Amino acid sequence: MFRKILIANRGEIACRVIDTCQRLGVATVAVYSDADRDARHVAVADQAVHIGGPAPKDSYLKGDTIIAAARAVGAEAIHPGYGFLSENPDFVEAVEAAGLVFIGPSARAIRAMGLKDAAKALMEKAGVPVVPGYHGADQSDELLADQAARIGYPVLIKAVAGGGGKGMRLVESPADFAAKLHSARGEAATAFGNSDVLVEKYVEKPRHIEMQIFGDGNRAVHLFERDCSLQRRHQKVIEEAPAPGMTADMRAAMGRAAVRAAEAIGYSGAGTVEFIVDASDGLRPDRFWFMEMNTRLQVEHPVTEAITGVDLVEWQLRVASGESLPAHQKDLSINGHAFEARLYAEDVPAGFLPATGRLTHLAFPPFARSETGVRPGDAISPWYDPMIAKIIVHAPTRAAALGRLAAALAATEVAGSVTNLDFLSSLARHPGFAAGDVDTGLIARDLDQLVAPLPVPAAIPALAVLAAAGFDRVAGPDRGFALWKPLRQTVQFETFVAEVECLGHDQFCVAVGNQQTVVERRCGDWWIAAEKLKARLVRIGDDISVFAGRAYHFRLIDPLARHSIGPASGLATSPMPGLVKALFVTPGQEVEVGERLAVLEAMKMEHTLTAARAGRVAEVFVDAGAQVEAGTALIRLEDEA
Ligand code: ADP
Ligand code: ADP
Ligand code: MG
């Protein structure tokens, strides 16, 4: 076994690899960009080397810099994680030329599977079923159109160098072929620098079922299948193992094909053979076809670990350090069922736009495995994939595991960024998914329902009001209610105003508009009459989150808040939309720390802006009486000398 390895990656996969290394007593070296100085993967590693700027091309894709770092710290091997350099055969060769071990397959194996057309040709030769189609060298428009007609519509155009669903177009009829070919080529050229495409039959009612394989260069085994059919725009959203409805015959046939694929290229390490399956008539052993092979560990590998009890990263380290395969096929078996959900910082109603933000609060339930590269307080930066975590659950049956997934998602708490949690929860409750009736079109078909905003139960704002008034922290039989708090308070959120009155021992009346709710604190929970509200209230600054199966966020407007000019920029901006009620300074004037600069009025409340540092006023951008948007620049101080 290695004594020390370097992990050429970041985020959750770097942390995941480090976990196993720690268990095996292998020292770990992280690498980090400027954006990741304080990242979790740096915090958990034994050593860390700075490798450059935040853009991947300036750091995590700089193979030479990473190899030099590995040599400088005395690491014996490099684990590439996934993405970045993990499927780059030139990097593998450079690692080996530097006298280090690449924890993964050979450059030759990666090359053999690197282009989809060549991989398909190779698999055909090895007797692995491939999707009927054309994957030849002649790329003329006419020939491709003829081939599409021969294959029969609908067809799929794919970039031979493609990945992540890029350069892929579904063509339903001959009339659309030319235009789709043109756009697929354009996208492929931009994304991969290679505009070659292949054309294949578009499989009806497609399911994505992939086999986890593992080789030692001589022999290979499979660790059963994963079903990744729950996709949005060809991107996996929820994965599971085993595949619902899988039969022993079909599994044996797919397993044999995957092992044949791996052994055909003398594969070493963890890999995945992806198949497309026609599920229009159930799962049948003659209806699966090779799509591509991913020559690395896969994002969704934990579901395989959950059902097999194998730590795939441990196997990677053992095989890369020279051991032979840790198990025979007959030693491997499936235990129970597992799901993985990918939790992203993304704005689902806005069309799944990637989001950024500081995760002011982050908590995962203890009954699920969570793989994450962030801690509470960490930022999701615009530089990298906006994944927050993967939530993995395991139970004896599929139904039990799905119930556990729903519970785990409901108990996952994130504040500070929008997330896809509600969307994942809706999926976990989707009746077709629960029935195991999955295909890659499920999400698109039911998207409207899956992203529909859910109503906010009336009790939720009342709980937010209690948190804002501070009654959540002082309640409890041992402490009584807070005598030092005013018994009646007004709470002003950005979206509504409420009155809260303490009625007596742990009993409160919350009035929002003309609706009054009496909330009680009993046995450590909140109650409205006989109904118990399982909720956690979290306040961070002016932000209040109510976690009650879903997350609800509220922002306070504190009438006493005094907004300061940031000392760094010296620029005062309007903290909210409102009216500039008064201006106290003019250009050239000297101000002291804490001196009043302006008063803003919004929602009938006054906010005083004060100077956070001393300085001279450089510019005043608005006049008294002006109506301003949130973020409007108001006053600038001269830069500090
Ligand atoms: P999977 O096949 O398991 O769904 P993907 O192929 O979508 O995984 O990608 C695996 C990981 O690699 C993801 O975290 C993704 O963000 C990352 N990734 C994909 N392509 C690239 C790339 N060109 N450069 C860097 N990271 C990438
Ligand atoms: P990528 O390299 O982007 O992962 P893949 O070839 O693995 O591309 O395909 C990605 C997804 O596209 C699959 O998971 C599946 O949803 C869909 N897909 C690919 N090939 C076919 C096909 N022949 N018929 C139907 N759907 C397909
Ligand atoms: Mg794929």
XYZ file of C-alpha atoms and ligand atoms in Angstrom:
696
model
C 0.000 0.000 0.000
C 1.092 3.577 -0.646
C 2.412 5.688 2.209
C 1.342 9.003 0.716
C -0.786 10.029 -2.252
C -1.801 13.319 -3.855
C -5.400 13.938 -4.860
C -5.615 15.944 -8.090
C -9.123 17.169 -7.500
C -11.320 19.220 -5.182
C -14.714 19.203 -3.499
C -16.633 16.133 -2.452
C -14.585 13.594 -4.425
C -11.293 14.833 -2.950
C -12.826 14.541 0.536
C -14.226 11.101 -0.328
C -10.796 9.790 -1.365
C -9.182 11.285 1.733
C -11.724 9.477 3.960
C -10.619 6.079 2.699
C -6.939 7.028 2.854
C -7.330 7.985 6.503
C -8.952 4.650 7.265
C -6.077 2.840 5.523
C -3.351 4.961 7.103
C -2.304 6.553 3.813
C -1.127 10.170 4.132
C -2.939 12.620 1.852
C -1.900 15.701 -0.064
C -4.527 18.104 -1.356
C -4.048 20.636 -4.129
C -5.985 23.872 -4.214
C -6.655 26.935 -6.297
C -6.953 30.513 -5.060
C -10.707 29.976 -4.752
C -10.183 26.929 -2.503
C -7.669 28.196 0.083
C -10.065 27.435 2.915
C -11.950 24.587 1.276
C -12.947 21.457 3.143
C -10.685 19.193 1.072
C -7.710 21.290 2.183
C -8.849 21.154 5.804
C -9.138 17.356 5.900
C -5.880 16.552 4.057
C -2.546 16.057 5.826
C -0.753 18.405 3.457
C -1.896 20.883 0.829
C -0.182 22.526 -2.119
C -1.343 25.712 -3.817
C -1.422 25.207 -7.588
C -2.773 28.408 -9.101
C -5.727 30.580 -10.002
C -9.391 29.738 -9.631
C -10.112 28.849 -13.266
C -9.610 25.080 -13.770
C -7.166 25.686 -16.631
C -4.963 27.638 -14.189
C -4.976 24.992 -11.450
C -6.834 21.666 -11.460
C -6.074 21.064 -15.139
C -2.374 21.958 -14.853
C -0.941 18.464 -15.028
C 2.709 19.514 -14.885
C 2.218 21.682 -11.804
C 0.331 18.891 -10.054
C 3.004 16.310 -10.882
C 5.715 18.694 -9.640
C 3.749 19.157 -6.402
C 3.458 15.390 -5.946
C 7.199 14.967 -6.380
C 8.025 17.858 -4.097
C 6.011 16.421 -1.197
C 7.143 12.845 -1.775
C 3.790 11.399 -2.823
C 4.020 8.027 -4.555
C 0.777 8.162 -6.488
C -1.904 10.493 -7.808
C -5.629 9.912 -7.501
C -7.463 11.929 -10.166
C -11.042 11.751 -8.811
C -13.460 12.419 -11.659
C -13.681 15.253 -14.125
C -10.558 17.407 -14.560
C -7.576 15.195 -15.527
C -9.165 11.830 -14.744
C -9.656 10.730 -18.354
C -6.662 12.448 -19.888
C -4.215 9.833 -21.243
C -1.430 12.406 -21.732
C -1.609 13.178 -18.018
C -1.389 9.464 -17.180
C 1.759 9.166 -19.297
C 3.295 12.254 -17.695
C 2.556 10.892 -14.204
C 4.246 7.608 -15.073
C 7.192 9.339 -16.741
C 7.721 11.217 -13.470
C 8.050 7.893 -11.654
C 4.657 8.139 -9.970
C 1.648 5.817 -10.048
C -1.609 6.951 -11.631
C -4.486 5.515 -9.585
C -6.612 4.487 -12.540
C -6.426 2.708 -15.863
C -3.567 2.836 -18.360
C -3.297 5.606 -20.933
C -3.949 2.951 -23.574
C -7.248 1.889 -22.004
C -8.389 5.496 -21.644
C -7.545 6.158 -25.298
C -9.382 3.049 -26.420
C -12.562 4.311 -24.762
C -11.962 8.033 -25.201
C -13.875 8.510 -28.424
C -17.358 7.070 -28.637
C -16.986 5.908 -32.254
C -13.732 4.022 -31.695
C -15.064 2.545 -28.466
C -18.160 1.281 -30.251
C -16.078 -0.316 -32.996
C -13.889 -1.981 -30.377
C -16.886 -3.284 -28.435
C -18.517 -4.633 -31.581
C -15.347 -6.622 -32.218
C -15.375 -7.938 -28.658
C -18.929 -9.172 -29.110
C -20.570 -6.574 -26.867
C -23.964 -5.432 -28.223
C -23.801 -1.816 -29.425
C -26.637 0.524 -30.404
C -27.439 0.081 -34.117
C -25.948 3.050 -35.896
C -23.192 4.565 -37.965
C -19.833 5.372 -36.435
C -17.569 5.596 -39.438
C -14.887 8.012 -40.578
C -16.809 9.470 -43.541
C -18.446 12.575 -42.078
C -20.126 14.003 -45.178
C -23.611 15.431 -44.640
C -25.162 13.226 -47.339
C -23.721 9.999 -46.001
C -24.786 10.787 -42.430
C -28.327 11.582 -43.617
C -28.443 8.325 -45.629
C -27.257 6.399 -42.592
C -29.934 8.030 -40.443
C -32.571 6.913 -42.959
C -31.137 3.396 -42.964
C -31.127 3.208 -39.154
C -34.680 4.542 -39.023
C -35.999 7.582 -37.171
C -35.894 8.737 -34.427
C -32.093 8.887 -34.336
C -29.577 10.438 -31.975
C -26.586 12.427 -33.207
C -23.679 12.299 -30.741
C -20.311 14.007 -30.671
C -17.687 11.246 -30.828
C -15.667 13.187 -28.246
C -18.795 14.052 -26.268
C -19.588 13.999 -22.586
C -22.088 15.529 -20.213
C -24.812 15.412 -22.874
C -23.016 18.038 -24.993
C -23.103 17.772 -28.777
C -26.070 15.422 -28.616
C -29.267 15.941 -30.657
C -32.424 13.873 -30.953
C -33.783 13.948 -34.520
C -37.385 12.870 -34.952
C -37.739 13.186 -38.723
C -35.577 13.473 -41.868
C -36.644 17.088 -42.407
C -34.819 18.149 -39.224
C -31.632 16.165 -39.810
C -29.502 18.787 -41.571
C -30.188 21.534 -39.031
C -29.605 19.277 -36.019
C -26.392 17.931 -37.529
C -25.157 21.474 -37.966
C -25.905 22.471 -34.370
C -24.470 19.243 -32.915
C -21.231 19.777 -34.834
C -21.004 23.388 -33.721
C -21.473 22.487 -30.074
C -18.993 19.605 -30.337
C -16.345 21.770 -31.976
C -16.645 24.395 -29.243
C -16.786 21.981 -26.311
C -14.344 19.285 -27.428
C -12.395 20.716 -30.368
C -13.650 17.808 -32.462
C -16.743 18.129 -34.638
C -17.028 14.450 -35.646
C -20.324 12.798 -34.844
C -21.916 9.395 -34.885
C -25.535 8.578 -35.573
C -27.402 5.907 -33.688
C -30.887 4.567 -33.194
C -32.780 6.507 -30.555
C -33.943 3.818 -28.193
C -37.626 4.035 -27.216
C -38.539 4.229 -23.541
C -34.819 4.366 -22.793
C -33.341 3.393 -19.485
C -29.746 4.141 -18.567
C -28.339 1.096 -16.800
C -24.606 0.898 -16.209
C -22.371 -1.817 -14.825
C -19.629 -1.050 -12.320
C -16.580 -3.020 -13.300
C -13.217 -3.443 -11.669
C -10.060 -4.848 -13.229
C -6.456 -5.517 -12.275
C -5.076 -5.526 -15.816
C -5.627 -9.244 -16.247
C -8.973 -10.120 -14.813
C -12.150 -8.111 -14.261
C -15.293 -8.488 -12.183
C -18.518 -6.514 -12.185
C -20.171 -5.097 -9.087
C -23.669 -5.213 -10.534
C -25.686 -2.447 -12.069
C -26.830 1.069 -11.296
C -29.930 2.574 -12.790
C -29.400 6.218 -13.707
C -32.547 6.746 -15.736
C -33.754 9.673 -13.667
C -32.124 12.359 -15.768
C -32.690 15.951 -16.717
C -31.224 16.870 -20.095
C -29.042 13.743 -20.089
C -27.702 14.620 -16.630
C -28.223 12.153 -13.805
C -30.323 13.404 -10.904
C -31.118 10.353 -8.750
C -29.342 7.010 -9.147
C -30.077 3.650 -7.611
C -28.809 0.094 -7.315
C -29.917 -2.475 -8.177
C -32.097 -1.507 -11.153
C -35.827 -1.855 -10.534
C -37.275 -4.827 -12.389
C -33.854 -6.344 -13.121
C -33.977 -10.077 -13.820
C -31.246 -12.620 -13.152
C -30.887 -13.322 -16.904
C -30.574 -9.704 -17.860
C -28.084 -8.995 -15.067
C -25.962 -11.964 -16.039
C -25.970 -10.910 -19.707
C -25.079 -7.297 -18.896
C -22.426 -8.367 -16.398
C -20.806 -10.685 -18.938
C -20.827 -7.956 -21.598
C -19.287 -5.405 -19.207
C -16.541 -7.768 -18.061
C -15.827 -8.640 -21.699
C -15.538 -4.916 -22.462
C -13.098 -4.409 -19.580
C -10.978 -7.453 -20.352
C -10.852 -6.545 -24.059
C -8.721 -3.529 -23.129
C -6.816 -5.061 -20.189
C -8.581 -2.699 -17.860
C -7.131 -1.840 -14.482
C -9.032 -0.028 -11.746
C -12.631 1.164 -11.427
C -14.680 1.753 -14.538
C -18.248 1.954 -15.706
C -19.781 0.464 -18.805
C -22.887 2.448 -19.702
C -25.712 0.735 -21.539
C -28.913 2.072 -23.013
C -31.825 -0.247 -22.471
C -35.116 -0.453 -24.354
C -37.640 -0.826 -21.543
C -40.761 -0.576 -23.672
C -41.442 -4.234 -22.880
C -39.785 -4.723 -19.489
C -36.113 -5.612 -19.100
C -35.039 -8.229 -21.633
C -31.543 -9.688 -22.146
C -31.586 -8.893 -25.881
C -32.484 -5.225 -25.428
C -29.421 -3.519 -24.014
C -26.635 -1.879 -25.959
C -23.224 -0.424 -25.142
C -23.212 3.392 -25.080
C -19.808 4.309 -23.693
C -17.285 3.407 -21.043
C -16.199 5.870 -18.357
C -12.633 5.032 -17.419
C -12.747 6.417 -13.886
C -14.652 6.285 -10.644
C -18.190 7.541 -11.212
C -20.067 10.200 -9.242
C -22.747 7.661 -8.305
C -20.316 4.967 -7.081
C -21.643 5.117 -3.474
C -24.866 3.260 -4.348
C -22.732 0.335 -5.500
C -20.699 0.539 -2.299
C -23.910 0.507 -0.271
C -25.269 -2.698 -1.806
C -21.964 -4.588 -2.095
C -20.146 -3.465 1.041
C -17.071 -2.745 -1.091
C -15.113 0.496 -0.669
C -14.282 1.196 -4.313
C -11.616 3.758 -3.451
C -9.895 1.172 -1.247
C -9.932 -1.245 -4.184
C -8.496 1.472 -6.427
C -5.614 2.045 -4.011
C -4.955 -1.657 -3.523
C -4.924 -2.507 -7.230
C -2.867 0.574 -8.141
C -0.293 -0.365 -5.507
C 0.142 -3.772 -7.150
C -2.346 -6.118 -5.475
C -4.499 -8.336 -7.623
C -8.281 -8.022 -7.653
C -9.552 -8.093 -4.062
C -12.484 -10.407 -4.892
C -13.761 -13.069 -7.280
C -17.113 -12.687 -8.969
C -18.621 -15.398 -6.793
C -17.650 -13.463 -3.640
C -19.767 -10.479 -4.664
C -23.445 -10.175 -3.908
C -26.195 -7.607 -3.605
C -27.489 -6.624 -0.202
C -30.610 -4.440 -0.155
C -31.210 -1.321 -2.192
C -29.572 2.105 -2.357
C -30.372 5.548 -3.755
C -28.244 8.615 -4.314
C -29.584 12.135 -4.861
C -27.409 14.969 -6.137
C -27.987 18.131 -4.128
C -27.099 21.248 -6.117
C -27.061 24.969 -5.507
C -29.415 25.755 -8.344
C -32.470 27.824 -9.003
C -35.033 25.288 -10.139
C -37.932 27.666 -10.949
C -35.530 29.791 -13.012
C -34.773 26.775 -15.199
C -32.199 24.971 -13.018
C -29.743 27.866 -13.202
C -26.543 27.205 -11.252
C -26.474 29.360 -8.134
C -23.725 30.630 -5.863
C -23.776 31.772 -2.280
C -22.448 31.253 1.215
C -24.010 28.266 2.944
C -24.785 29.967 6.233
C -26.330 26.773 7.565
C -25.807 23.187 6.450
C -26.824 19.979 8.191
C -27.302 16.407 7.028
C -29.306 13.670 8.736
C -27.264 11.044 10.590
C -29.206 8.170 8.990
C -27.921 8.864 5.467
C -24.429 8.923 4.009
C -23.604 12.420 2.871
C -20.640 13.129 0.625
C -19.787 16.784 0.583
C -16.935 19.167 -0.082
C -18.417 22.049 1.888
C -18.992 22.946 5.537
C -21.395 25.433 7.097
C -20.095 28.879 6.219
C -18.413 27.761 2.984
C -19.244 29.384 -0.323
C -20.437 27.751 -3.518
C -18.203 29.600 -5.939
C -18.971 30.305 -9.570
C -15.764 28.558 -10.632
C -16.808 24.960 -10.157
C -19.684 22.548 -10.285
C -22.401 23.844 -7.904
C -22.851 20.489 -6.197
C -23.409 20.819 -2.446
C -23.577 17.136 -1.569
C -24.678 13.677 -2.496
C -27.158 12.040 -0.142
C -26.989 8.235 -0.142
C -29.401 5.908 1.618
C -29.527 2.147 1.975
C -32.284 -0.188 3.207
C -33.305 -3.832 2.794
C -35.877 -3.170 0.054
C -36.425 -0.554 -2.652
C -39.581 0.745 -0.993
C -37.809 1.118 2.346
C -34.834 2.806 0.714
C -37.065 5.243 -1.157
C -38.861 6.100 2.087
C -35.506 6.697 3.688
C -34.436 8.904 0.782
C -37.541 11.058 1.204
C -36.875 11.283 4.941
C -33.204 12.133 4.386
C -34.046 14.902 1.922
C -36.670 16.280 4.316
C -34.079 16.361 7.096
C -31.352 18.016 5.026
C -30.972 21.686 5.982
C -29.392 24.299 3.736
C -29.566 28.060 4.116
C -27.703 30.713 2.177
C -28.348 29.452 -1.333
C -31.286 28.193 -3.313
C -31.106 24.437 -3.871
C -32.833 21.668 -5.796
C -33.959 20.003 -2.546
C -37.692 20.527 -3.137
C -37.317 19.139 -6.649
C -35.485 16.056 -5.328
C -38.172 15.584 -2.690
C -40.906 15.786 -5.315
C -39.058 13.154 -7.341
C -38.731 10.908 -4.304
C -42.517 11.067 -3.948
C -43.296 10.594 -7.659
C -45.722 7.639 -7.995
C -44.176 6.345 -11.248
C -40.703 6.450 -9.744
C -41.978 4.706 -6.624
C -43.443 1.983 -8.840
C -40.038 1.518 -10.488
C -41.468 2.656 -13.802
C -38.491 4.797 -14.787
C -37.072 5.954 -18.092
C -34.928 8.895 -19.117
C -38.006 10.893 -20.160
C -39.754 10.800 -16.777
C -38.513 14.150 -15.493
C -39.186 16.018 -18.735
C -42.710 14.588 -18.986
C -43.690 15.588 -15.477
C -41.491 18.638 -15.100
C -44.335 21.082 -14.463
C -45.601 19.077 -11.504
C -42.104 18.369 -10.228
C -41.110 22.039 -10.075
C -44.491 23.498 -9.082
C -44.099 25.682 -6.021
C -45.643 24.018 -2.987
C -47.967 25.996 -0.704
C -46.502 27.308 2.538
C -48.407 25.877 5.521
C -49.878 28.646 7.669
C -47.862 27.576 10.706
C -44.523 28.255 9.024
C -44.592 32.072 9.070
C -45.753 31.913 12.694
C -42.663 29.886 13.610
C -40.453 32.347 11.746
C -42.004 35.135 13.805
C -41.233 33.287 17.058
C -37.639 32.843 15.974
C -37.383 36.504 15.029
C -38.759 37.555 18.414
C -36.249 35.317 20.171
C -38.958 33.195 21.792
C -37.518 30.012 20.325
C -34.403 30.216 22.454
C -35.951 31.081 25.794
C -38.821 28.604 25.852
C -38.752 25.345 27.742
C -40.076 24.100 31.083
C -36.736 24.597 32.797
C -36.379 28.191 31.776
C -39.897 29.545 31.598
C -40.728 32.366 29.282
C -38.489 35.342 28.957
C -39.432 38.016 31.404
C -36.762 40.271 30.009
C -38.340 40.220 26.544
C -41.197 42.564 25.766
C -44.372 40.506 25.971
C -45.616 41.988 22.745
C -43.379 42.577 19.735
C -43.717 43.637 16.133
C -41.679 41.615 13.680
C -41.056 42.925 10.216
C -39.972 40.621 7.414
C -39.339 41.674 3.854
C -42.569 39.972 2.855
C -44.915 40.568 5.810
C -45.317 42.175 9.220
C -46.527 40.302 12.286
C -47.388 40.863 15.933
C -46.394 38.311 18.513
C -47.599 38.203 22.102
C -46.398 35.957 24.885
C -49.564 34.647 26.523
C -47.942 32.828 29.372
C -45.806 29.837 29.980
C -44.509 28.794 26.517
C -47.643 29.956 24.779
C -47.672 32.610 22.089
C -50.182 34.312 19.871
C -48.894 35.274 16.425
C -50.961 37.654 14.316
C -50.179 37.923 10.615
C -52.656 40.267 8.990
C -55.970 39.371 10.575
C -55.037 35.723 11.064
C -54.161 34.757 14.625
C -52.400 31.529 15.514
C -51.729 30.270 19.016
C -48.480 28.317 19.129
C -47.326 26.351 22.156
C -44.020 24.854 23.113
C -44.485 21.349 24.549
C -41.983 18.509 24.979
C -39.393 20.433 22.997
C -41.634 20.811 19.937
C -43.978 23.462 18.613
C -47.693 22.715 18.658
C -50.776 24.336 17.167
C -53.655 22.753 19.097
C -53.237 18.990 18.603
C -50.842 19.317 15.671
C -47.135 18.900 16.324
C -44.832 20.862 14.014
C -41.523 19.114 13.673
C -39.414 22.138 12.890
C -35.967 23.507 13.457
C -35.596 27.275 13.570
C -32.294 28.783 12.558
C -31.461 32.463 12.707
C -28.302 33.821 11.127
C -28.157 37.593 11.182
C -31.351 38.837 9.586
C -32.074 35.519 7.895
C -34.478 33.083 9.456
C -34.924 29.562 8.188
C -37.666 27.198 9.225
C -36.743 23.595 8.443
C -39.878 21.500 8.566
C -39.673 18.796 5.930
C -38.799 21.548 3.510
C -36.844 24.738 3.977
C -38.587 28.096 4.276
C -36.561 31.258 4.347
C -37.477 34.709 5.624
C -35.487 37.915 5.825
C -35.957 40.379 8.637
C -36.010 44.119 8.300
C -34.784 45.385 11.632
C -36.120 48.902 12.201
C -33.058 49.656 14.293
C -30.605 48.316 11.742
C -27.906 50.746 10.842
C -26.295 49.965 7.544
C -22.639 50.746 7.260
C -20.347 51.494 4.406
C -18.047 48.542 3.803
C -14.539 49.530 4.919
C -12.879 47.827 1.984
C -14.706 49.461 -0.879
C -15.768 52.669 0.818
C -18.924 52.438 -1.252
C -22.344 52.746 0.376
C -25.105 51.017 -1.537
C -28.779 50.893 -0.776
C -29.543 47.724 1.231
C -33.115 47.627 -0.118
C -35.417 49.465 -2.483
C -36.632 52.673 -0.891
C -36.611 56.447 -0.621
C -33.542 58.556 0.216
C -35.047 60.539 3.071
C -32.047 62.598 4.058
C -28.423 63.116 3.063
C -25.985 64.440 5.652
C -22.775 64.711 3.628
C -21.419 66.479 0.556
C -18.318 65.725 -1.555
C -15.089 66.790 0.105
C -16.471 66.460 3.626
C -14.479 64.511 6.227
C -16.425 61.887 8.175
C -15.672 59.955 11.355
C -16.324 56.284 12.005
C -20.018 55.809 12.788
C -21.040 59.205 11.478
C -24.485 59.334 9.867
C -24.350 59.582 6.081
C -27.949 59.170 4.975
C -31.364 57.923 5.983
C -33.360 55.596 3.783
C -37.017 54.865 4.156
C -38.536 51.575 3.069
C -41.836 50.042 4.074
C -42.399 52.898 6.500
C -39.164 52.105 8.345
C -36.112 54.285 8.539
C -32.599 52.928 8.061
C -29.556 54.965 8.927
C -26.412 54.500 6.900
C -23.238 55.139 8.848
C -19.576 55.302 7.907
C -17.645 52.154 8.809
C -14.363 54.047 8.600
C -13.145 57.583 8.676
C -12.455 59.273 5.360
C -13.300 61.994 2.917
C -16.486 61.810 0.863
C -15.521 61.466 -2.796
C -18.911 61.329 -4.460
C -22.598 61.470 -3.633
C -24.602 59.748 -6.357
C -28.172 60.568 -5.326
C -30.292 63.454 -4.143
C -32.574 63.516 -1.126
C -36.011 62.395 -2.255
C -34.698 59.930 -4.833
C -36.269 56.503 -5.149
C -33.526 53.828 -5.298
C -33.265 50.118 -6.057
C -31.532 47.621 -3.783
C -27.821 47.832 -4.554
C -27.885 51.374 -5.936
C -24.606 53.176 -5.208
C -25.267 56.112 -2.859
C -22.019 57.518 -1.503
C -18.341 56.784 -2.087
C -15.474 57.580 0.260
C -12.043 58.333 -1.125
C -9.681 55.367 -1.116
C -7.581 55.109 1.989
C -4.097 56.475 1.569
P -21.329 10.861 -14.371
O -21.092 10.163 -15.675
O -21.013 10.066 -13.184
O -22.683 11.504 -14.310
P -20.136 13.124 -15.417
O -19.551 12.489 -16.628
O -21.364 13.926 -15.576
O -20.346 12.011 -14.312
O -19.062 14.003 -14.739
C -18.291 13.549 -13.650
C -17.729 14.707 -12.908
O -16.763 15.349 -13.668
C -18.743 15.744 -12.523
O -18.435 16.197 -11.235
C -18.545 16.850 -13.538
O -18.823 18.108 -12.986
C -17.084 16.708 -13.832
N -16.734 17.025 -15.198
C -17.325 16.598 -16.316
N -16.683 17.066 -17.392
C -15.653 17.801 -16.931
C -14.604 18.544 -17.543
N -14.493 18.640 -18.865
N -13.710 19.168 -16.758
C -13.809 19.102 -15.432
N -14.762 18.421 -14.796
C -15.679 17.787 -15.524
P -22.414 11.417 -22.229
O -21.034 11.199 -22.701
O -22.863 12.808 -22.370
O -22.634 10.794 -20.880
P -23.916 9.153 -23.286
O -23.639 8.532 -24.587
O -23.441 8.426 -22.074
O -23.327 10.626 -23.296
O -25.488 9.423 -23.155
C -26.016 10.266 -22.174
C -27.514 10.040 -22.048
O -28.184 10.227 -23.312
C -27.912 8.636 -21.636
O -27.831 8.447 -20.265
C -29.326 8.555 -22.179
O -30.209 9.256 -21.342
C -29.250 9.316 -23.469
N -28.965 8.408 -24.615
C -27.751 8.115 -25.096
N -27.825 7.278 -26.153
C -29.140 7.039 -26.351
C -29.888 6.282 -27.316
N -29.286 5.608 -28.288
N -31.238 6.248 -27.217
C -31.856 6.958 -26.244
N -31.217 7.706 -25.333
C -29.876 7.758 -25.379
Mg -22.452 8.872 -20.352
